[in-house]
Amino acid sequence: MTRIPLLRYSCNGISFDISHSGSAFTIRYYSFSHSNIENVKCLDGALSLFRRMVSTQPLPSVFSFSKLLKNMVNMKHYSAVVSLFREMRKLGVPVNDFILSIAITNYCLMHRSECGFSVLAIYLKSGFPFDAVTFSTLLRGLFAENKIKDAVNLFKKLVRENICEPNEVMYSIVMNGLSKRGHTQKTFDLLRVMEQGSTNPDACIYSIVIDALCKDRMVDVAISLLNEMKQKGIPQDVATYNSLIDGLSKFGKWEKVRNLFLEMVNLNIYLDVCTFNIVIDGLCKEGKVEDAEEVVRHMIGKGVEPDVVTYNVIIDGYYLRSQMDRARRIFDCVIDKSIKPNIFSYSILINGYCKKKKVDEAMHLFHEISRNGPKPNIAIYSTILQDLFEVGKTDFALSSHYRCQKYLSSLTCG
């Protein structure tokens, strides 16, 4: 008997139709609720859901499509997102500015910012206004591709032609991008430009500049900037102090480091594991490993638990002093504390044992990595194999090199 559709309806991601067959009515539901979309955990599931969505009439809401695409971006299925976005355009599925923003983000994560710029044409055609989020994403993409000149030119164009008012996030992306590539003076100059505009720099912005100055060994200027923050009533955070402590530690200015510690305590700024690790690293690089161990005891007393990085720094400190027995003691202490050593822990010890011609100890650790240790990357593996070559373990190094190639090949294929 013929089934006659009487009504089709779609609302909030749930579609259903009511049909009449003889004397019976049938209601069929097609649910594309937010929970259904969020529960998609694999590419096949996402593609299957998309096929159902585009075949449903009327179509689910634009929000449902954006939710699905966003979920796929989070799962890093970037190429699939491109394909679905193009298919939506081909099928005439409506898009909004949020979907276009997702598309731009996706292209930038693929390091294809030029394709992200092509999406701007759809903004213009659809009458959607540009916003700071859109251009912030493009700027972040350009910096990720190391296109510094293009990023700076885009930022200048936005400001000069009043296309978009830069906000704190956009400024932080540009300043962070410049500072990470060694353009300290440009980062500092941009801070001064920002201060003259309508967007006031916050603690995050100042922290970026202070970190850049410290990494460029301009610690005195960084401290002046900290004092400027205090005068303007801008609250400092742990990132601000960590950068300064790192800069001062590299110059061995431990009294000033101590003063910053006291300042943090007075301001109720929590000293985190990163803060202590910076100090411990500075002490170890000066050969003051016993002092570094004293800092570890102090941090434990303050309720801050050391992590594997903390112990790696001390292991490396003893390695640099050729005290491999002490380095091994710290390594064993890590295991006793149920902290899993990482590949750098093993690499430091193997390198140290090879330098001391203690081949058996080095081989034992190398076998431990092979059995149940962390998986090394190619750089670490190369360092370890070079050490084995140098102590005459040529056959073993060659066979290990072959296994390493097979392992790395399996990662690539996977």
mmCIF file of C-alpha atoms in Angstrom:
data_model
loop_
_atom_site.group_PDB
_atom_site.id
_atom_site.type_symbol
_atom_site.label_atom_id
_atom_site.label_comp_id
_atom_site.label_asym_id
_atom_site.label_seq_id
_atom_site.Cartn_x
_atom_site.Cartn_y
_atom_site.Cartn_z
ATOM 1 C CA MET A 1 0.000 0.000 0.000
ATOM 2 C CA THR A 2 1.300 3.468 -0.854
ATOM 3 C CA ARG A 3 2.798 5.486 1.979
ATOM 4 C CA ILE A 4 1.882 9.177 1.687
ATOM 5 C CA PRO A 5 4.133 11.695 3.443
ATOM 6 C CA LEU A 6 2.110 14.285 5.284
ATOM 7 C CA LEU A 7 4.721 16.296 7.173
ATOM 8 C CA ARG A 8 8.476 16.690 7.386
ATOM 9 C CA TYR A 9 9.984 18.727 10.179
ATOM 10 C CA SER A 10 13.435 19.569 11.487
ATOM 11 C CA CYS A 11 14.357 21.349 14.706
ATOM 12 C CA ASN A 12 17.442 21.501 16.935
ATOM 13 C CA GLY A 13 19.189 18.724 15.057
ATOM 14 C CA ILE A 14 16.226 16.275 15.213
ATOM 15 C CA SER A 15 14.343 15.539 11.996
ATOM 16 C CA PHE A 16 11.207 13.450 11.600
ATOM 17 C CA ASP A 17 8.499 12.811 9.080
ATOM 18 C CA ILE A 18 4.901 11.673 9.540
ATOM 19 C CA SER A 19 3.426 9.490 6.801
ATOM 20 C CA HIS A 20 0.043 7.927 6.187
ATOM 21 C CA SER A 21 -0.429 4.364 4.983
ATOM 22 C CA GLY A 22 -4.028 3.160 4.859
ATOM 23 C CA SER A 23 -5.471 3.864 8.285
ATOM 24 C CA ALA A 24 -2.076 3.930 10.039
ATOM 25 C CA PHE A 25 0.223 6.815 10.753
ATOM 26 C CA THR A 26 3.986 6.313 11.017
ATOM 27 C CA ILE A 27 6.472 8.654 12.639
ATOM 28 C CA ARG A 28 10.158 8.199 11.730
ATOM 29 C CA TYR A 29 12.822 10.020 13.685
ATOM 30 C CA TYR A 30 16.306 11.012 12.449
ATOM 31 C CA SER A 31 18.224 12.237 15.467
ATOM 32 C CA PHE A 32 21.337 14.368 15.032
ATOM 33 C CA SER A 33 21.449 15.597 18.600
ATOM 34 C CA HIS A 34 24.567 17.191 20.045
ATOM 35 C CA SER A 35 25.297 14.096 22.125
ATOM 36 C CA ASN A 36 25.142 11.876 19.025
ATOM 37 C CA ILE A 37 27.667 14.059 17.235
ATOM 38 C CA GLU A 38 29.955 14.302 20.255
ATOM 39 C CA ASN A 39 29.856 10.517 20.626
ATOM 40 C CA VAL A 40 31.436 10.072 17.188
ATOM 41 C CA LYS A 41 34.923 8.772 17.978
ATOM 42 C CA CYS A 42 36.306 7.669 14.618
ATOM 43 C CA LEU A 43 36.471 8.809 11.001
ATOM 44 C CA ASP A 44 34.128 6.114 9.686
ATOM 45 C CA GLY A 45 31.503 7.081 12.238
ATOM 46 C CA ALA A 46 31.812 10.761 11.324
ATOM 47 C CA LEU A 47 31.521 10.072 7.588
ATOM 48 C CA SER A 48 28.542 7.790 8.114
ATOM 49 C CA LEU A 49 26.770 10.428 10.185
ATOM 50 C CA PHE A 50 27.510 13.088 7.560
ATOM 51 C CA ARG A 51 25.990 10.903 4.820
ATOM 52 C CA ARG A 52 22.822 10.494 6.870
ATOM 53 C CA MET A 53 22.674 14.201 7.582
ATOM 54 C CA VAL A 54 22.951 15.337 3.939
ATOM 55 C CA SER A 55 20.379 12.752 2.810
ATOM 56 C CA THR A 56 17.794 13.931 5.337
ATOM 57 C CA GLN A 57 15.077 16.344 4.233
ATOM 58 C CA PRO A 58 14.830 18.935 5.494
ATOM 59 C CA LEU A 59 18.489 19.197 6.382
ATOM 60 C CA PRO A 60 19.607 19.258 10.004
ATOM 61 C CA SER A 61 20.545 22.645 11.442
ATOM 62 C CA VAL A 62 23.711 24.445 10.408
ATOM 63 C CA PHE A 63 24.832 24.106 14.030
ATOM 64 C CA SER A 64 24.718 20.302 13.732
ATOM 65 C CA PHE A 65 27.019 20.400 10.699
ATOM 66 C CA SER A 66 29.400 22.786 12.448
ATOM 67 C CA LYS A 67 29.441 20.532 15.515
ATOM 68 C CA LEU A 68 30.367 17.527 13.401
ATOM 69 C CA LEU A 69 33.140 19.360 11.535
ATOM 70 C CA LYS A 70 34.536 20.742 14.788
ATOM 71 C CA ASN A 71 34.580 17.246 16.269
ATOM 72 C CA MET A 72 36.481 15.954 13.234
ATOM 73 C CA VAL A 73 39.040 18.755 13.509
ATOM 74 C CA ASN A 74 39.574 17.802 17.155
ATOM 75 C CA MET A 75 40.182 14.211 16.000
ATOM 76 C CA LYS A 76 42.770 15.613 13.515
ATOM 77 C CA HIS A 77 41.008 14.270 10.422
ATOM 78 C CA TYR A 78 41.947 17.415 8.547
ATOM 79 C CA SER A 79 41.824 16.070 4.977
ATOM 80 C CA ALA A 80 38.391 14.578 5.587
ATOM 81 C CA VAL A 81 37.123 17.929 6.890
ATOM 82 C CA VAL A 82 38.291 19.577 3.653
ATOM 83 C CA SER A 83 36.427 16.967 1.608
ATOM 84 C CA LEU A 84 33.204 17.343 3.594
ATOM 85 C CA PHE A 85 33.381 21.137 3.512
ATOM 86 C CA ARG A 86 33.748 21.048 -0.276
ATOM 87 C CA GLU A 87 30.893 18.569 -0.560
ATOM 88 C CA MET A 88 28.671 20.807 1.542
ATOM 89 C CA ARG A 89 29.403 23.683 -0.826
ATOM 90 C CA LYS A 90 28.720 21.490 -3.849
ATOM 91 C CA LEU A 91 25.412 20.209 -2.443
ATOM 92 C CA GLY A 92 24.305 23.686 -1.438
ATOM 93 C CA VAL A 93 24.234 22.914 2.267
ATOM 94 C CA PRO A 94 23.971 26.249 4.087
ATOM 95 C CA VAL A 95 27.050 27.434 5.959
ATOM 96 C CA ASN A 96 27.483 30.156 8.538
ATOM 97 C CA ASP A 97 30.472 32.148 9.752
ATOM 98 C CA PHE A 98 31.216 29.522 12.408
ATOM 99 C CA ILE A 99 31.585 26.770 9.783
ATOM 100 C CA LEU A 100 33.808 29.052 7.696
ATOM 101 C CA SER A 101 35.935 29.721 10.774
ATOM 102 C CA ILE A 102 36.273 25.964 11.320
ATOM 103 C CA ALA A 103 37.349 25.545 7.691
ATOM 104 C CA ILE A 104 40.036 28.229 8.075
ATOM 105 C CA THR A 105 41.282 26.684 11.323
ATOM 106 C CA ASN A 106 41.427 23.290 9.637
ATOM 107 C CA TYR A 107 43.461 24.599 6.694
ATOM 108 C CA CYS A 108 45.884 26.368 9.036
ATOM 109 C CA LEU A 109 46.381 23.186 11.068
ATOM 110 C CA MET A 110 47.299 21.486 7.781
ATOM 111 C CA HIS A 111 49.880 24.258 7.182
ATOM 112 C CA ARG A 112 47.858 25.392 4.156
ATOM 113 C CA SER A 113 47.121 28.965 5.169
ATOM 114 C CA GLU A 114 46.772 30.014 1.514
ATOM 115 C CA CYS A 115 43.649 27.825 1.327
ATOM 116 C CA GLY A 116 42.445 29.441 4.549
ATOM 117 C CA PHE A 117 42.663 32.839 2.855
ATOM 118 C CA SER A 118 40.548 31.517 -0.035
ATOM 119 C CA VAL A 119 37.687 30.967 2.422
ATOM 120 C CA LEU A 120 37.565 34.730 3.001
ATOM 121 C CA ALA A 121 35.948 35.072 -0.424
ATOM 122 C CA ILE A 122 32.966 33.070 0.881
ATOM 123 C CA TYR A 123 32.697 35.518 3.793
ATOM 124 C CA LEU A 124 32.410 38.396 1.326
ATOM 125 C CA LYS A 125 29.978 36.585 -0.954
ATOM 126 C CA SER A 126 27.756 35.558 1.954
ATOM 127 C CA GLY A 127 27.870 38.959 3.622
ATOM 128 C CA PHE A 128 29.460 37.650 6.834
ATOM 129 C CA PRO A 129 31.559 40.243 8.699
ATOM 130 C CA PHE A 130 35.231 39.575 9.365
ATOM 131 C CA ASP A 131 36.220 39.363 13.011
ATOM 132 C CA ALA A 132 39.348 39.146 15.125
ATOM 133 C CA VAL A 133 38.948 35.378 15.579
ATOM 134 C CA THR A 134 39.165 34.758 11.820
ATOM 135 C CA PHE A 135 42.312 36.792 11.313
ATOM 136 C CA SER A 136 43.901 35.560 14.544
ATOM 137 C CA THR A 137 43.605 32.025 13.183
ATOM 138 C CA LEU A 138 45.222 33.049 9.886
ATOM 139 C CA LEU A 139 48.035 34.866 11.682
ATOM 140 C CA ARG A 140 48.700 31.818 13.860
ATOM 141 C CA GLY A 141 48.772 29.684 10.696
ATOM 142 C CA LEU A 142 51.276 31.967 8.974
ATOM 143 C CA PHE A 143 53.611 31.912 11.966
ATOM 144 C CA ALA A 144 53.306 28.111 12.168
ATOM 145 C CA GLU A 145 54.491 27.965 8.543
ATOM 146 C CA ASN A 146 57.309 30.379 9.406
ATOM 147 C CA LYS A 147 55.898 33.008 7.033
ATOM 148 C CA ILE A 148 56.940 35.850 9.315
ATOM 149 C CA LYS A 149 56.904 38.595 6.692
ATOM 150 C CA ASP A 150 53.419 37.615 5.477
ATOM 151 C CA ALA A 151 52.110 37.566 9.051
ATOM 152 C CA VAL A 152 53.536 41.013 9.844
ATOM 153 C CA ASN A 153 52.201 42.458 6.579
ATOM 154 C CA LEU A 154 48.735 41.039 7.269
ATOM 155 C CA PHE A 155 48.700 42.500 10.776
ATOM 156 C CA LYS A 156 49.774 45.919 9.470
ATOM 157 C CA LYS A 157 47.114 45.800 6.767
ATOM 158 C CA LEU A 158 44.374 44.979 9.292
ATOM 159 C CA VAL A 159 45.352 47.953 11.432
ATOM 160 C CA ARG A 160 46.100 50.413 8.619
ATOM 161 C CA GLU A 161 42.907 49.773 6.665
ATOM 162 C CA ASN A 162 40.659 49.312 9.721
ATOM 163 C CA ILE A 163 39.603 45.877 8.464
ATOM 164 C CA CYS A 164 39.542 44.498 11.974
ATOM 165 C CA GLU A 165 40.317 45.897 15.411
ATOM 166 C CA PRO A 166 43.109 43.772 16.950
ATOM 167 C CA ASN A 167 42.288 42.396 20.390
ATOM 168 C CA GLU A 168 44.524 40.971 23.124
ATOM 169 C CA VAL A 169 44.520 37.521 21.518
ATOM 170 C CA MET A 170 45.639 38.832 18.132
ATOM 171 C CA TYR A 171 48.398 40.929 19.688
ATOM 172 C CA SER A 172 49.582 37.934 21.735
ATOM 173 C CA ILE A 173 49.732 35.728 18.609
ATOM 174 C CA VAL A 174 51.824 38.274 16.701
ATOM 175 C CA MET A 175 54.113 39.059 19.636
ATOM 176 C CA ASN A 176 54.556 35.398 20.525
ATOM 177 C CA GLY A 177 55.266 34.556 16.883
ATOM 178 C CA LEU A 178 57.899 37.283 16.648
ATOM 179 C CA SER A 179 59.541 36.513 19.986
ATOM 180 C CA LYS A 180 59.800 32.764 19.334
ATOM 181 C CA ARG A 181 61.817 33.566 16.191
ATOM 182 C CA GLY A 182 64.234 35.925 17.889
ATOM 183 C CA HIS A 183 62.617 39.259 16.956
ATOM 184 C CA THR A 184 62.847 40.632 20.491
ATOM 185 C CA GLN A 185 63.062 44.311 19.570
ATOM 186 C CA LYS A 186 60.019 44.080 17.275
ATOM 187 C CA THR A 187 58.111 42.350 20.066
ATOM 188 C CA PHE A 188 59.036 45.117 22.498
ATOM 189 C CA ASP A 189 58.154 47.829 19.959
ATOM 190 C CA LEU A 190 54.742 46.251 19.368
ATOM 191 C CA LEU A 191 54.058 46.420 23.104
ATOM 192 C CA ARG A 192 54.653 50.187 22.969
ATOM 193 C CA VAL A 193 52.367 50.491 19.924
ATOM 194 C CA MET A 194 49.685 48.519 21.755
ATOM 195 C CA GLU A 195 49.925 50.824 24.775
ATOM 196 C CA GLN A 196 49.046 53.789 22.543
ATOM 197 C CA GLY A 197 45.902 52.137 21.170
ATOM 198 C CA SER A 198 42.548 51.194 22.620
ATOM 199 C CA THR A 199 43.592 47.669 23.629
ATOM 200 C CA ASN A 200 45.480 47.655 26.917
ATOM 201 C CA PRO A 201 48.193 45.014 27.339
ATOM 202 C CA ASP A 202 47.465 42.487 30.076
ATOM 203 C CA ALA A 203 49.681 40.181 32.124
ATOM 204 C CA CYS A 204 49.849 37.648 29.267
ATOM 205 C CA ILE A 205 51.197 40.264 26.836
ATOM 206 C CA TYR A 206 53.790 41.546 29.305
ATOM 207 C CA SER A 207 54.857 37.975 30.077
ATOM 208 C CA ILE A 208 55.512 37.324 26.375
ATOM 209 C CA VAL A 209 57.754 40.399 26.137
ATOM 210 C CA ILE A 210 59.541 39.655 29.422
ATOM 211 C CA ASP A 211 60.193 36.077 28.297
ATOM 212 C CA ALA A 212 61.594 37.320 24.973
ATOM 213 C CA LEU A 213 63.885 39.810 26.733
ATOM 214 C CA CYS A 214 65.160 37.147 29.154
ATOM 215 C CA LYS A 215 65.850 34.668 26.367
ATOM 216 C CA ASP A 216 67.785 37.433 24.592
ATOM 217 C CA ARG A 217 69.789 37.949 27.815
ATOM 218 C CA MET A 218 68.265 41.416 28.349
ATOM 219 C CA VAL A 219 67.301 40.635 31.947
ATOM 220 C CA ASP A 220 67.707 44.176 33.285
ATOM 221 C CA VAL A 221 65.213 45.495 30.716
ATOM 222 C CA ALA A 222 62.867 42.629 31.648
ATOM 223 C CA ILE A 223 63.054 43.568 35.342
ATOM 224 C CA SER A 224 62.280 47.193 34.419
ATOM 225 C CA LEU A 225 59.226 45.954 32.571
ATOM 226 C CA LEU A 226 58.154 43.974 35.660
ATOM 227 C CA ASN A 227 58.400 47.172 37.723
ATOM 228 C CA GLU A 228 56.345 48.953 35.068
ATOM 229 C CA MET A 229 53.650 46.306 35.471
ATOM 230 C CA LYS A 230 53.601 46.890 39.214
ATOM 231 C CA GLN A 231 53.280 50.658 38.766
ATOM 232 C CA LYS A 232 50.359 50.228 36.386
ATOM 233 C CA GLY A 233 48.629 47.800 38.722
ATOM 234 C CA ILE A 234 48.822 44.918 36.234
ATOM 235 C CA PRO A 235 48.857 41.659 38.225
ATOM 236 C CA GLN A 236 51.819 39.385 37.599
ATOM 237 C CA ASP A 237 51.450 35.635 37.207
ATOM 238 C CA VAL A 238 53.671 32.582 37.561
ATOM 239 C CA ALA A 239 54.685 32.752 33.860
ATOM 240 C CA THR A 240 56.045 36.281 34.348
ATOM 241 C CA TYR A 241 58.220 35.239 37.282
ATOM 242 C CA ASN A 242 59.315 31.954 35.702
ATOM 243 C CA SER A 243 60.760 33.850 32.727
ATOM 244 C CA LEU A 244 62.661 36.244 35.005
ATOM 245 C CA ILE A 245 63.928 33.445 37.228
ATOM 246 C CA ASP A 246 65.154 31.588 34.148
ATOM 247 C CA GLY A 247 66.966 34.674 32.875
ATOM 248 C CA LEU A 248 68.585 35.412 36.234
ATOM 249 C CA SER A 249 69.562 31.754 36.759
ATOM 250 C CA LYS A 250 71.483 31.773 33.483
ATOM 251 C CA PHE A 251 73.567 34.671 34.821
ATOM 252 C CA GLY A 252 74.006 33.011 38.209
ATOM 253 C CA LYS A 253 72.259 35.874 40.033
ATOM 254 C CA TRP A 254 70.935 33.643 42.803
ATOM 255 C CA GLU A 255 70.281 36.430 45.322
ATOM 256 C CA LYS A 256 67.904 38.092 42.851
ATOM 257 C CA VAL A 257 66.297 34.707 42.198
ATOM 258 C CA ARG A 258 65.744 34.341 45.947
ATOM 259 C CA ASN A 259 64.149 37.806 46.070
ATOM 260 C CA LEU A 260 61.757 36.863 43.270
ATOM 261 C CA PHE A 261 60.821 33.705 45.169
ATOM 262 C CA LEU A 262 59.943 35.843 48.190
ATOM 263 C CA GLU A 263 57.948 38.233 45.992
ATOM 264 C CA MET A 264 55.931 35.331 44.604
ATOM 265 C CA VAL A 265 55.161 34.099 48.103
ATOM 266 C CA ASN A 266 54.103 37.593 49.235
ATOM 267 C CA LEU A 267 51.842 37.964 46.180
ATOM 268 C CA ASN A 268 50.318 34.511 46.768
ATOM 269 C CA ILE A 269 51.609 33.347 43.393
ATOM 270 C CA TYR A 270 51.889 29.568 43.479
ATOM 271 C CA LEU A 271 55.401 28.277 42.788
ATOM 272 C CA ASP A 272 54.818 25.402 40.394
ATOM 273 C CA VAL A 273 57.069 22.543 39.347
ATOM 274 C CA CYS A 274 58.233 24.588 36.350
ATOM 275 C CA THR A 275 59.487 27.358 38.678
ATOM 276 C CA PHE A 276 61.584 24.921 40.690
ATOM 277 C CA ASN A 277 62.817 23.081 37.575
ATOM 278 C CA ILE A 278 64.191 26.336 36.170
ATOM 279 C CA VAL A 279 66.224 26.960 39.334
ATOM 280 C CA ILE A 280 67.382 23.341 39.538
ATOM 281 C CA ASP A 281 68.489 23.443 35.894
ATOM 282 C CA GLY A 282 70.440 26.657 36.463
ATOM 283 C CA LEU A 283 72.216 25.222 39.500
ATOM 284 C CA CYS A 284 73.111 21.978 37.704
ATOM 285 C CA LYS A 285 74.529 23.859 34.721
ATOM 286 C CA GLU A 286 76.843 25.632 37.174
ATOM 287 C CA GLY A 287 77.863 22.275 38.653
ATOM 288 C CA LYS A 288 75.997 22.938 41.919
ATOM 289 C CA VAL A 289 74.114 19.642 41.834
ATOM 290 C CA GLU A 290 74.041 19.206 45.627
ATOM 291 C CA ASP A 291 72.379 22.630 45.897
ATOM 292 C CA ALA A 292 69.912 21.511 43.242
ATOM 293 C CA GLU A 293 69.060 18.436 45.316
ATOM 294 C CA GLU A 294 68.492 20.733 48.304
ATOM 295 C CA VAL A 295 65.983 22.699 46.170
ATOM 296 C CA VAL A 296 64.214 19.410 45.383
ATOM 297 C CA ARG A 297 63.869 18.689 49.088
ATOM 298 C CA HIS A 298 62.578 22.237 49.609
ATOM 299 C CA MET A 299 59.955 21.903 46.877
ATOM 300 C CA ILE A 300 58.739 18.593 48.308
ATOM 301 C CA GLY A 301 58.444 20.318 51.684
ATOM 302 C CA LYS A 302 56.279 22.972 50.022
ATOM 303 C CA GLY A 303 53.971 20.285 48.631
ATOM 304 C CA VAL A 304 55.222 20.516 45.032
ATOM 305 C CA GLU A 305 56.003 17.076 43.650
ATOM 306 C CA PRO A 306 59.061 16.804 41.367
ATOM 307 C CA ASP A 307 58.413 15.311 37.926
ATOM 308 C CA VAL A 308 60.581 13.311 35.534
ATOM 309 C CA VAL A 309 62.018 16.563 34.117
ATOM 310 C CA THR A 310 63.224 17.550 37.601
ATOM 311 C CA TYR A 311 65.116 14.312 38.025
ATOM 312 C CA ASN A 312 66.445 14.288 34.453
ATOM 313 C CA VAL A 313 68.065 17.672 35.099
ATOM 314 C CA ILE A 314 69.830 16.327 38.205
ATOM 315 C CA ILE A 315 70.853 13.111 36.421
ATOM 316 C CA ASP A 316 72.314 15.285 33.660
ATOM 317 C CA GLY A 317 74.045 17.463 36.264
ATOM 318 C CA TYR A 318 75.878 14.477 37.723
ATOM 319 C CA TYR A 319 76.623 13.185 34.207
ATOM 320 C CA LEU A 320 78.277 16.526 33.366
ATOM 321 C CA ARG A 321 80.474 16.040 36.464
ATOM 322 C CA SER A 322 81.208 12.441 35.379
ATOM 323 C CA GLN A 323 79.647 11.145 38.601
ATOM 324 C CA MET A 324 77.710 8.263 37.059
ATOM 325 C CA ASP A 325 77.149 6.457 40.380
ATOM 326 C CA ARG A 326 75.243 9.468 41.688
ATOM 327 C CA ALA A 327 73.393 9.845 38.385
ATOM 328 C CA ARG A 328 72.322 6.196 38.628
ATOM 329 C CA ARG A 329 71.210 6.738 42.237
ATOM 330 C CA ILE A 330 68.825 9.468 41.093
ATOM 331 C CA PHE A 331 67.584 7.258 38.236
ATOM 332 C CA ASP A 332 66.795 4.443 40.675
ATOM 333 C CA CYS A 333 65.122 6.965 42.989
ATOM 334 C CA VAL A 334 62.808 7.954 40.123
ATOM 335 C CA ILE A 335 61.712 4.339 39.711
ATOM 336 C CA ASP A 336 61.262 3.896 43.476
ATOM 337 C CA LYS A 337 58.918 6.898 43.480
ATOM 338 C CA SER A 338 56.822 5.229 40.745
ATOM 339 C CA ILE A 339 57.784 7.955 38.269
ATOM 340 C CA LYS A 340 58.358 6.393 34.869
ATOM 341 C CA PRO A 341 61.716 7.412 33.342
ATOM 342 C CA ASN A 342 61.423 8.793 29.822
ATOM 343 C CA ILE A 343 63.743 8.295 26.863
ATOM 344 C CA PHE A 344 65.919 11.245 27.935
ATOM 345 C CA SER A 345 66.534 9.593 31.319
ATOM 346 C CA TYR A 346 67.915 6.522 29.577
ATOM 347 C CA SER A 347 69.814 8.516 26.975
ATOM 348 C CA ILE A 348 71.725 10.553 29.583
ATOM 349 C CA LEU A 349 72.823 7.440 31.465
ATOM 350 C CA ILE A 350 73.737 5.432 28.347
ATOM 351 C CA ASN A 351 75.765 8.370 27.044
ATOM 352 C CA GLY A 352 77.535 8.705 30.403
ATOM 353 C CA TYR A 353 78.319 5.005 30.710
ATOM 354 C CA CYS A 354 79.689 4.914 27.162
ATOM 355 C CA LYS A 355 81.926 7.898 27.872
ATOM 356 C CA LYS A 356 83.240 6.060 30.946
ATOM 357 C CA LYS A 357 83.655 2.843 28.879
ATOM 358 C CA LYS A 358 81.177 1.050 31.135
ATOM 359 C CA VAL A 359 79.716 -0.909 28.239
ATOM 360 C CA ASP A 360 77.846 -3.534 30.278
ATOM 361 C CA GLU A 361 75.833 -0.909 32.153
ATOM 362 C CA ALA A 362 75.051 0.922 28.910
ATOM 363 C CA MET A 363 73.961 -2.301 27.193
ATOM 364 C CA HIS A 364 71.766 -3.262 30.142
ATOM 365 C CA LEU A 365 69.895 0.050 29.905
ATOM 366 C CA PHE A 366 69.600 -0.235 26.136
ATOM 367 C CA HIS A 367 68.034 -3.690 26.487
ATOM 368 C CA GLU A 368 65.690 -2.276 29.107
ATOM 369 C CA ILE A 369 64.460 0.290 26.581
ATOM 370 C CA SER A 370 63.922 -2.476 24.034
ATOM 371 C CA ARG A 371 61.936 -4.589 26.515
ATOM 372 C CA ASN A 372 59.668 -2.175 28.308
ATOM 373 C CA GLY A 373 61.150 1.273 28.155
ATOM 374 C CA PRO A 374 59.833 4.360 26.372
ATOM 375 C CA LYS A 375 59.871 4.467 22.580
ATOM 376 C CA PRO A 376 62.757 6.608 21.313
ATOM 377 C CA ASN A 377 62.525 9.075 18.454
ATOM 378 C CA ILE A 378 65.089 8.993 15.653
ATOM 379 C CA ALA A 379 67.288 11.729 17.192
ATOM 380 C CA ILE A 380 67.606 9.949 20.536
ATOM 381 C CA TYR A 381 68.119 6.571 18.861
ATOM 382 C CA SER A 382 70.892 8.041 16.692
ATOM 383 C CA THR A 383 72.678 9.437 19.756
ATOM 384 C CA ILE A 384 72.508 6.111 21.577
ATOM 385 C CA LEU A 385 73.703 4.140 18.544
ATOM 386 C CA GLN A 386 76.586 6.579 18.030
ATOM 387 C CA ASP A 387 77.663 5.929 21.622
ATOM 388 C CA LEU A 388 77.554 2.164 21.007
ATOM 389 C CA PHE A 389 79.663 2.536 17.852
ATOM 390 C CA GLU A 390 82.255 4.514 19.790
ATOM 391 C CA VAL A 391 82.692 1.769 22.431
ATOM 392 C CA GLY A 392 83.136 -0.926 19.794
ATOM 393 C CA LYS A 393 79.633 -2.440 19.831
ATOM 394 C CA THR A 394 79.486 -2.198 16.030
ATOM 395 C CA ASP A 395 77.555 -5.398 15.330
ATOM 396 C CA PHE A 396 74.999 -4.677 17.999
ATOM 397 C CA ALA A 397 74.642 -1.046 16.888
ATOM 398 C CA LEU A 398 74.068 -2.118 13.280
ATOM 399 C CA SER A 399 71.427 -4.683 14.223
ATOM 400 C CA SER A 400 69.779 -2.136 16.519
ATOM 401 C CA HIS A 401 69.862 0.397 13.708
ATOM 402 C CA TYR A 402 67.977 -2.083 11.509
ATOM 403 C CA ARG A 403 65.358 -2.602 14.241
ATOM 404 C CA CYS A 404 65.114 1.150 14.699
ATOM 405 C CA GLN A 405 64.380 1.624 10.994
ATOM 406 C CA LYS A 406 61.659 -1.034 11.141
ATOM 407 C CA TYR A 407 60.125 0.588 14.223
ATOM 408 C CA LEU A 408 60.135 4.095 12.716
ATOM 409 C CA SER A 409 58.757 2.711 9.457
ATOM 410 C CA SER A 410 55.865 1.115 11.344
ATOM 411 C CA LEU A 411 55.077 4.474 12.967
ATOM 412 C CA THR A 412 54.996 6.170 9.550
ATOM 413 C CA CYS A 413 52.778 3.496 8.032
ATOM 414 C CA GLY A 414 50.468 3.588 11.050
#
